[in-house]
Structure formats: C-alpha cells, structure tokens
PDB file of C-alpha atoms in Angstrom:
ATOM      1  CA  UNK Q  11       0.000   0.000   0.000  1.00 70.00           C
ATOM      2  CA  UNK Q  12       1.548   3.555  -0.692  1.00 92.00           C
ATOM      3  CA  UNK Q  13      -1.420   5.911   1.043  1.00 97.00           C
ATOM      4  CA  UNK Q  14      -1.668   9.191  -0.552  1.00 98.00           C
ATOM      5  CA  UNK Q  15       0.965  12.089   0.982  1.00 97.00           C
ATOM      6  CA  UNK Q  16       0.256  15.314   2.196  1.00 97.00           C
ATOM      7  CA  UNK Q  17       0.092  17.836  -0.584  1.00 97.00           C
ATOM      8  CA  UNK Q  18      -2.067  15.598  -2.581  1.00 97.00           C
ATOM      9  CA  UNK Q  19      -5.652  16.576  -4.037  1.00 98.00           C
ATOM     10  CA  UNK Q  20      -7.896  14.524  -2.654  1.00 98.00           C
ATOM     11  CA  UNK Q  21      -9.492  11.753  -5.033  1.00 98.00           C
ATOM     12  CA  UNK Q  22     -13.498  13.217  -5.474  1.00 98.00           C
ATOM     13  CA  UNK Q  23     -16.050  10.236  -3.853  1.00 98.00           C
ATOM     14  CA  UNK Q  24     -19.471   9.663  -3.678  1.00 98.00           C
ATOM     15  CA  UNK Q  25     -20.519   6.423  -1.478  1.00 98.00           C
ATOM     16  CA  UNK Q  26     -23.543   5.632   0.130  1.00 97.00           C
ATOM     17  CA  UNK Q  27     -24.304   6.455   3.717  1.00 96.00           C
ATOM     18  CA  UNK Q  28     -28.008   4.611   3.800  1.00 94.00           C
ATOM     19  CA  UNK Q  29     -28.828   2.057   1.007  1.00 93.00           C
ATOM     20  CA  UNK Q  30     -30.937   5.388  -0.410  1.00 94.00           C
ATOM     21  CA  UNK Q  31     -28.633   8.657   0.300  1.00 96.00           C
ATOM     22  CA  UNK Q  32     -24.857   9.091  -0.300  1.00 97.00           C
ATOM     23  CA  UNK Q  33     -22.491  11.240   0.330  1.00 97.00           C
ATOM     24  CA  UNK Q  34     -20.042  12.929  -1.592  1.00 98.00           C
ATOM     25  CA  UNK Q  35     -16.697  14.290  -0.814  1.00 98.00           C
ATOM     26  CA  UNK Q  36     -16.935  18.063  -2.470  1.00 97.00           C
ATOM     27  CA  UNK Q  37     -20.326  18.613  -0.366  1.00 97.00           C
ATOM     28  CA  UNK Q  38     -17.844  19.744   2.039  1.00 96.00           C
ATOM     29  CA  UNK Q  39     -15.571  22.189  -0.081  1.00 95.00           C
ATOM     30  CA  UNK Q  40     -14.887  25.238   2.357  1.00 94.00           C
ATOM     31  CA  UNK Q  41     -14.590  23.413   5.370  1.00 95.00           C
ATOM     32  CA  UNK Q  42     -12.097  20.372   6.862  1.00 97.00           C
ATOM     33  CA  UNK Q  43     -12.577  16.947   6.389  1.00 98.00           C
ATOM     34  CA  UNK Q  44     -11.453  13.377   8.254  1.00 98.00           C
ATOM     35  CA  UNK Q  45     -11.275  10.791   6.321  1.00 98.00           C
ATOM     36  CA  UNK Q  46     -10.760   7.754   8.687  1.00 98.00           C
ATOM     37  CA  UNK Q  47     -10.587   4.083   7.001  1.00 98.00           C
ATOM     38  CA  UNK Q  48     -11.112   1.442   8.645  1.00 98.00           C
ATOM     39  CA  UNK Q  49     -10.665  -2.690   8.002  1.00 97.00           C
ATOM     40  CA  UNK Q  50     -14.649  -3.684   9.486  1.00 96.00           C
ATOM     41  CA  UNK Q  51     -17.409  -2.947  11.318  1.00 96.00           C
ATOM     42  CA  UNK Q  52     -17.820  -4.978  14.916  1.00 95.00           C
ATOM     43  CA  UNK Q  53     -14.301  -5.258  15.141  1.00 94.00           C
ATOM     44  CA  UNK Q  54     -13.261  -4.502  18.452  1.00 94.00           C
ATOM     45  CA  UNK Q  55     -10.238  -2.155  17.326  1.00 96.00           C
ATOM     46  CA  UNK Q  56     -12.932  -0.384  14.741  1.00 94.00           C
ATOM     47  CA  UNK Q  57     -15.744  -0.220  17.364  1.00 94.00           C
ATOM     48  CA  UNK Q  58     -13.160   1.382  19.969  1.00 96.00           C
ATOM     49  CA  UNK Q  59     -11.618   4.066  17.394  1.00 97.00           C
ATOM     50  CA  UNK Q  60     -14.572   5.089  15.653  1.00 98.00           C
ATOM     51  CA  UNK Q  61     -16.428   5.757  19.804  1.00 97.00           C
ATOM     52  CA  UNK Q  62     -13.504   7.724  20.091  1.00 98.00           C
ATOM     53  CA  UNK Q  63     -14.321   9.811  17.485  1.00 98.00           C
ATOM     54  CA  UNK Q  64     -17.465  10.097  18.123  1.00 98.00           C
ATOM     55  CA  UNK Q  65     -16.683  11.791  21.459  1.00 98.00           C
ATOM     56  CA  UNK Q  66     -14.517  13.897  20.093  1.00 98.00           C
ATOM     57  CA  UNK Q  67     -16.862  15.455  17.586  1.00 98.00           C
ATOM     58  CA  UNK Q  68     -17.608  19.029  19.227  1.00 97.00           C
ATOM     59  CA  UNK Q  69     -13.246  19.464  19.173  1.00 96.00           C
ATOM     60  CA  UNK Q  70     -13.977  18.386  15.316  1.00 97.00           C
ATOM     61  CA  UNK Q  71     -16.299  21.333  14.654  1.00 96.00           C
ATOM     62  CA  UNK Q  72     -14.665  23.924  16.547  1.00 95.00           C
ATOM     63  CA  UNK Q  73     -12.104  22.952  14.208  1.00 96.00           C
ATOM     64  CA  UNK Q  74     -14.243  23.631  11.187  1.00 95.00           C
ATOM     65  CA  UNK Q  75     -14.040  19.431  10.560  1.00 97.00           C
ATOM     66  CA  UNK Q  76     -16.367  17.123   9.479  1.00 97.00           C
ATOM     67  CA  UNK Q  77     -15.704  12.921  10.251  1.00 98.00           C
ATOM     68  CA  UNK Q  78     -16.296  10.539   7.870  1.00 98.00           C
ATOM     69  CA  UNK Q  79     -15.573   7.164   7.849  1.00 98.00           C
ATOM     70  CA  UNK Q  80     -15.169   4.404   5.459  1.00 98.00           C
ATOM     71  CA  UNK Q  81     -15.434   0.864   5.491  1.00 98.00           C
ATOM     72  CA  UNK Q  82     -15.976  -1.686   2.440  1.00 98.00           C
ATOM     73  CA  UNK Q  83     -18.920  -3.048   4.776  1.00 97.00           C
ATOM     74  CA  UNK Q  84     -22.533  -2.777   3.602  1.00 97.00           C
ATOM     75  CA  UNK Q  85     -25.282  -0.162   4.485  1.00 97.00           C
ATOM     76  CA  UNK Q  86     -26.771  -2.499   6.560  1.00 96.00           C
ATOM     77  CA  UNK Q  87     -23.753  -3.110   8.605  1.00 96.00           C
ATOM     78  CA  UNK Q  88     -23.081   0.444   9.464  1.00 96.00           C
ATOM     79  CA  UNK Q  89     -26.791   1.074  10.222  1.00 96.00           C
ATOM     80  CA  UNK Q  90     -27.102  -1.373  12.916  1.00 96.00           C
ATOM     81  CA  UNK Q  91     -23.131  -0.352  13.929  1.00 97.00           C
ATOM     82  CA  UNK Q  92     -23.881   3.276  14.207  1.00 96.00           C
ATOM     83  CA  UNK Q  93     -27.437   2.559  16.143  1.00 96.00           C
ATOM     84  CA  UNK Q  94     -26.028   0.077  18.987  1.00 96.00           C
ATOM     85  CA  UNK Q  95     -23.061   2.430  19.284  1.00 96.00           C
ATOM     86  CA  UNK Q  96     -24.895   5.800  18.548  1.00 97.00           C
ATOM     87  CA  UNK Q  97     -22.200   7.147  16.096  1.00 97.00           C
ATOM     88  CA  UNK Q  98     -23.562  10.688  15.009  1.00 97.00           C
ATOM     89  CA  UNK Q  99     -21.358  11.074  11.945  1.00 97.00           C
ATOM     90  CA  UNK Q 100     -21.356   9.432   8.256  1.00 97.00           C
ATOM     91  CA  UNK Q 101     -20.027   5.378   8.006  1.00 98.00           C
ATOM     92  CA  UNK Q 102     -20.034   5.735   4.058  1.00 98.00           C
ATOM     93  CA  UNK Q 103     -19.934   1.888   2.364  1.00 98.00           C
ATOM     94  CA  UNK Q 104     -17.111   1.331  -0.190  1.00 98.00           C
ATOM     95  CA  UNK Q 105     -18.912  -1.748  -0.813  1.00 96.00           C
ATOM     96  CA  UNK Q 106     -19.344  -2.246  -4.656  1.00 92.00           C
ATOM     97  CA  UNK Q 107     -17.303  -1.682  -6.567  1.00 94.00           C
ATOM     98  CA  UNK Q 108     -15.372  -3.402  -3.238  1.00 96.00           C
ATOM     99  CA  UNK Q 109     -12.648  -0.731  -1.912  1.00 97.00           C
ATOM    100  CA  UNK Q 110     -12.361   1.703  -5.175  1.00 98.00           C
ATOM    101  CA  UNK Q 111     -12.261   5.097  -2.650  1.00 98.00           C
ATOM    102  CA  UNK Q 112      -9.611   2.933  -0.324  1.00 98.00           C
ATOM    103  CA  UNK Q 113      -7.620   2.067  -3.945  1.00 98.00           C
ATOM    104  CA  UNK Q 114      -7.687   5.374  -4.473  1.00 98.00           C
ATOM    105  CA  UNK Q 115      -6.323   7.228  -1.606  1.00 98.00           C
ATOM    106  CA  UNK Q 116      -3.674   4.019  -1.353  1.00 98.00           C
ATOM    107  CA  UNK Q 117      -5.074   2.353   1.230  1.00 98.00           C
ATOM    108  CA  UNK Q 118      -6.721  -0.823  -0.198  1.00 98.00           C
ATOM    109  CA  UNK Q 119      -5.539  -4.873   1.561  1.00 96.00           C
ATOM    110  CA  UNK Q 120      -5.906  -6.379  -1.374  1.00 95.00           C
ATOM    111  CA  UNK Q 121      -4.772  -9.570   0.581  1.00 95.00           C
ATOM    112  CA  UNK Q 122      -7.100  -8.980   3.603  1.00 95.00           C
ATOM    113  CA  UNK Q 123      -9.686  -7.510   1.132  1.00 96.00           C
ATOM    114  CA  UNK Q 124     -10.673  -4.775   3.270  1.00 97.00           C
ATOM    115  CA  UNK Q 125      -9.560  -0.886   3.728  1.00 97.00           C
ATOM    116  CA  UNK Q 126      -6.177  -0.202   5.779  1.00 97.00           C
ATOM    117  CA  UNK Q 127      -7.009   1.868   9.175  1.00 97.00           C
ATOM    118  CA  UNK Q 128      -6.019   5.059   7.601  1.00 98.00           C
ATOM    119  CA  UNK Q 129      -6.398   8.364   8.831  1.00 98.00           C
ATOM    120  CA  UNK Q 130      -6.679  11.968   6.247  1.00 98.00           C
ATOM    121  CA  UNK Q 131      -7.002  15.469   6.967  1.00 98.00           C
ATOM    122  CA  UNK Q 132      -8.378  17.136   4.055  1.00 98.00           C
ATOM    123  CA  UNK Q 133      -8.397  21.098   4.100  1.00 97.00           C
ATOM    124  CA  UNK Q 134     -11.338  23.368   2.654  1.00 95.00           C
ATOM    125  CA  UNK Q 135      -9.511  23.215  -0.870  1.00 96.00           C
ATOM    126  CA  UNK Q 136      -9.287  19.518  -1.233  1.00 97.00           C
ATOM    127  CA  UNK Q 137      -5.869  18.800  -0.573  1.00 97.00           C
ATOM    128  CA  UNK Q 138      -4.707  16.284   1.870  1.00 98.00           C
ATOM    129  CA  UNK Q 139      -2.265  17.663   4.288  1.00 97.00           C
ATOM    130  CA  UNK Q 140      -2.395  15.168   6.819  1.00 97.00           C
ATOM    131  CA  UNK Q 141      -2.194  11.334   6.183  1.00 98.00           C
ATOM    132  CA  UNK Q 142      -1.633   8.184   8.568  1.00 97.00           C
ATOM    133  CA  UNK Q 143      -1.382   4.938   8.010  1.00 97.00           C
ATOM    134  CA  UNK Q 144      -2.112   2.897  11.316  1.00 97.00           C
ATOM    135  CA  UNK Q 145      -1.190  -1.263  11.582  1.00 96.00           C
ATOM    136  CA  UNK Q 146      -4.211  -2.913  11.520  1.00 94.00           C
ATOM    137  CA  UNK Q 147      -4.429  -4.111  15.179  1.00 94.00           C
ATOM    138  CA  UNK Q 148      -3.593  -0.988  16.491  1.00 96.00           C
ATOM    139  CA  UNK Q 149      -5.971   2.258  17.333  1.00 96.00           C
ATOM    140  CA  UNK Q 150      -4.251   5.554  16.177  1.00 97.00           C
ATOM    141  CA  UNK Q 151      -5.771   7.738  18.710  1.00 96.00           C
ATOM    142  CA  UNK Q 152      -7.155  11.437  17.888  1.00 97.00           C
ATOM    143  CA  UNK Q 153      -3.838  13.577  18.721  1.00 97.00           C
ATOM    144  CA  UNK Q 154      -2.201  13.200  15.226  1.00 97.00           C
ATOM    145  CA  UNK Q 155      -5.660  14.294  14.155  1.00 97.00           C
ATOM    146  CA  UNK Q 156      -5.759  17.194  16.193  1.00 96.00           C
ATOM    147  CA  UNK Q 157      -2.940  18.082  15.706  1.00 96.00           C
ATOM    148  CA  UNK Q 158      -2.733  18.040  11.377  1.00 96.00           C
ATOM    149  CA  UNK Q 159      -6.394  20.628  12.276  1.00 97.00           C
ATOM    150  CA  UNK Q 160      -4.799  22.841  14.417  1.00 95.00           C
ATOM    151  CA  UNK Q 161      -2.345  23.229  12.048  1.00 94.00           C
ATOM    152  CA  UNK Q 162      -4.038  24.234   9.218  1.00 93.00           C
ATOM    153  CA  UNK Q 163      -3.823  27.946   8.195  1.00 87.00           C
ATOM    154  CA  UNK Q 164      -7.364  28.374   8.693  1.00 81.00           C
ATOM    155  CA  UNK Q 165      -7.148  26.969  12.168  1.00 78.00           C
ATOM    156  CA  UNK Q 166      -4.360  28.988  12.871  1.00 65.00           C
ATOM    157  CA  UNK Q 167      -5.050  32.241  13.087  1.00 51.00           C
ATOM    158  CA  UNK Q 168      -2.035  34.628  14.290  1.00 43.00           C
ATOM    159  CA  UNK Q 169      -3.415  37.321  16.800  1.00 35.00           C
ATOM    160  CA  UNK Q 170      -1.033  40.126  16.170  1.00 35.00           C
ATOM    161  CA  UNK Q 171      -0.981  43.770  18.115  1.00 36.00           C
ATOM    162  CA  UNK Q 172      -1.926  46.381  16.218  1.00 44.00           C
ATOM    163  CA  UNK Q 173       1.247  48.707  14.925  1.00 45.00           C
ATOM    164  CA  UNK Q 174       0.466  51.288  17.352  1.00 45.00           C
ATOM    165  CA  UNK Q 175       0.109  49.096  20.568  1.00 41.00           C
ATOM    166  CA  UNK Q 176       3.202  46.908  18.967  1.00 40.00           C
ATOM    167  CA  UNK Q 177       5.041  50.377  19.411  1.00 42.00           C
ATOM    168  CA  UNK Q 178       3.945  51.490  22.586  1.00 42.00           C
ATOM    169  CA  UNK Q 179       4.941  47.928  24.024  1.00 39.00           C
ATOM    170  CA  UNK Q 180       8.531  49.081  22.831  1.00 38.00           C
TER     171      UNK Q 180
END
C-alpha cells in the first residue's frame, strides 16, 4: 500500500451512507474533512476508534471538521453499527465496486480484502495535508488528528498587536 501524501488533491467520492442517500466528498468544499478508514465494522479495534471519534466530535467542529468514515462493509452493517453504538457522523460503504475510494487514496488490503485503518485530513480546498497509516491491530488515537487541524492555516489564526500598541509595548 503507498497511502496518498500530504500535498495531494484529494481523489473526489461519492458512497452511500443509507442504502438510499450518499455522500459525496466536495459537499464539504470550504470546510475540513477526516477521512478515517477502517478494516470492518464490529471489530473490536474499529468499534473502539470510531467511539472515540465520536466523542470527540464538538473538538472536530470547533475545528471547522467534518468525520467521515469508510469501510468496504454494507449499508446495513453500518446502520445497525452506528445505532447500537450511537455514532452521530457518516459510516459511508465502499462496498461495490469493493474498496475503489480505499484504492484510491492508497489504502486498499488487497490480501485482507478490506480498507487499511487510515487516517486523512483534508483542508477546505481539497488537498490532503495530513495522512496516517495505522497497523491494523492498532488504534491511532485522535492527537495526530488534532494536531494536522490545528495546524491548518485556517485553524491557525495569528493574533497580532496592532502597529500602534506593537510600538507602545517598545
């Protein structure tokens, strides 16, 4: 797998987030986006990361950032997932054809047949400038997340003095 780098436009997606709406990638133009992959629904690893992020979703939006998350399970799957676990953000299906959004961002298991547990930051232009690739077994947290947001420019806004109080500081 070579996931896509930072600096990269993000590949445009539309995937289903019910069997009968979808979602699509440049809804979201103007504002941040996480992208997290992830192998399966149910998995304990999965389960665990994705309730993490799901508590963390008011930090998200003062961020200007919106969560979505991708598996190559069904609708069906995340329905019932996102119900028993009350997720209140997007688990969009990369179901058919199987894993073309995780092929395209570099983060397909052919092998395993399911999507790496990948993580992107995607700014209001469409550009990546965050990316993390996470071993399967393993939970990546929120703090690299938090941290590629904070840094963004528009996240980052520099309080300066004005030049008159900058002078009489002097």
């Amino acid at each position: 797998m070579t996931i896509l780098a930072a600096g990269t436009t993000a590949p445009e997606f539309t995937l289903h987030s019910t069997p009968d709406q979808s979602v699509a990638l440049k809804e979201f133009r103007g504002h941040n986006v996480i992208l997290a992959f992830y192998p399966a629904d149910w998995s304990p690893v999965c389960s665990d990361q994705l309730a993490l992020y799901n508590e963390l979703l008011d930090e998200f939006a003062r961020l200007n950032a919106q969560l979505l998350a991708i598996s190559v399970d069904g609708t069906w799957s995340h329905a019932a997932l996102a119900r028993e676990r009350k997720f209140h953000f997007p688990l969009l299906s990369d179901f058919e054809p199987k894993g073309e959004v995780a092929r395209a961002y570099g983060v397909y298991d052919a092998k395993a047949g399911v999507a790496g547990r990948a993580l992107f930051v995607i700014d209001g232009d469409g550009v990546i400038r965050w990316s993390y690739l996470s071993p399967m077994g393993v939970n990546p947290g929120a703090a690299g997340i938090i941290k590629a947001l904070e840094a963004l420019p528009s996240n980052n806004i520099q309080k300066t003095l004005p030049a008159d109080a900058a002078q009489e500081a002097a």
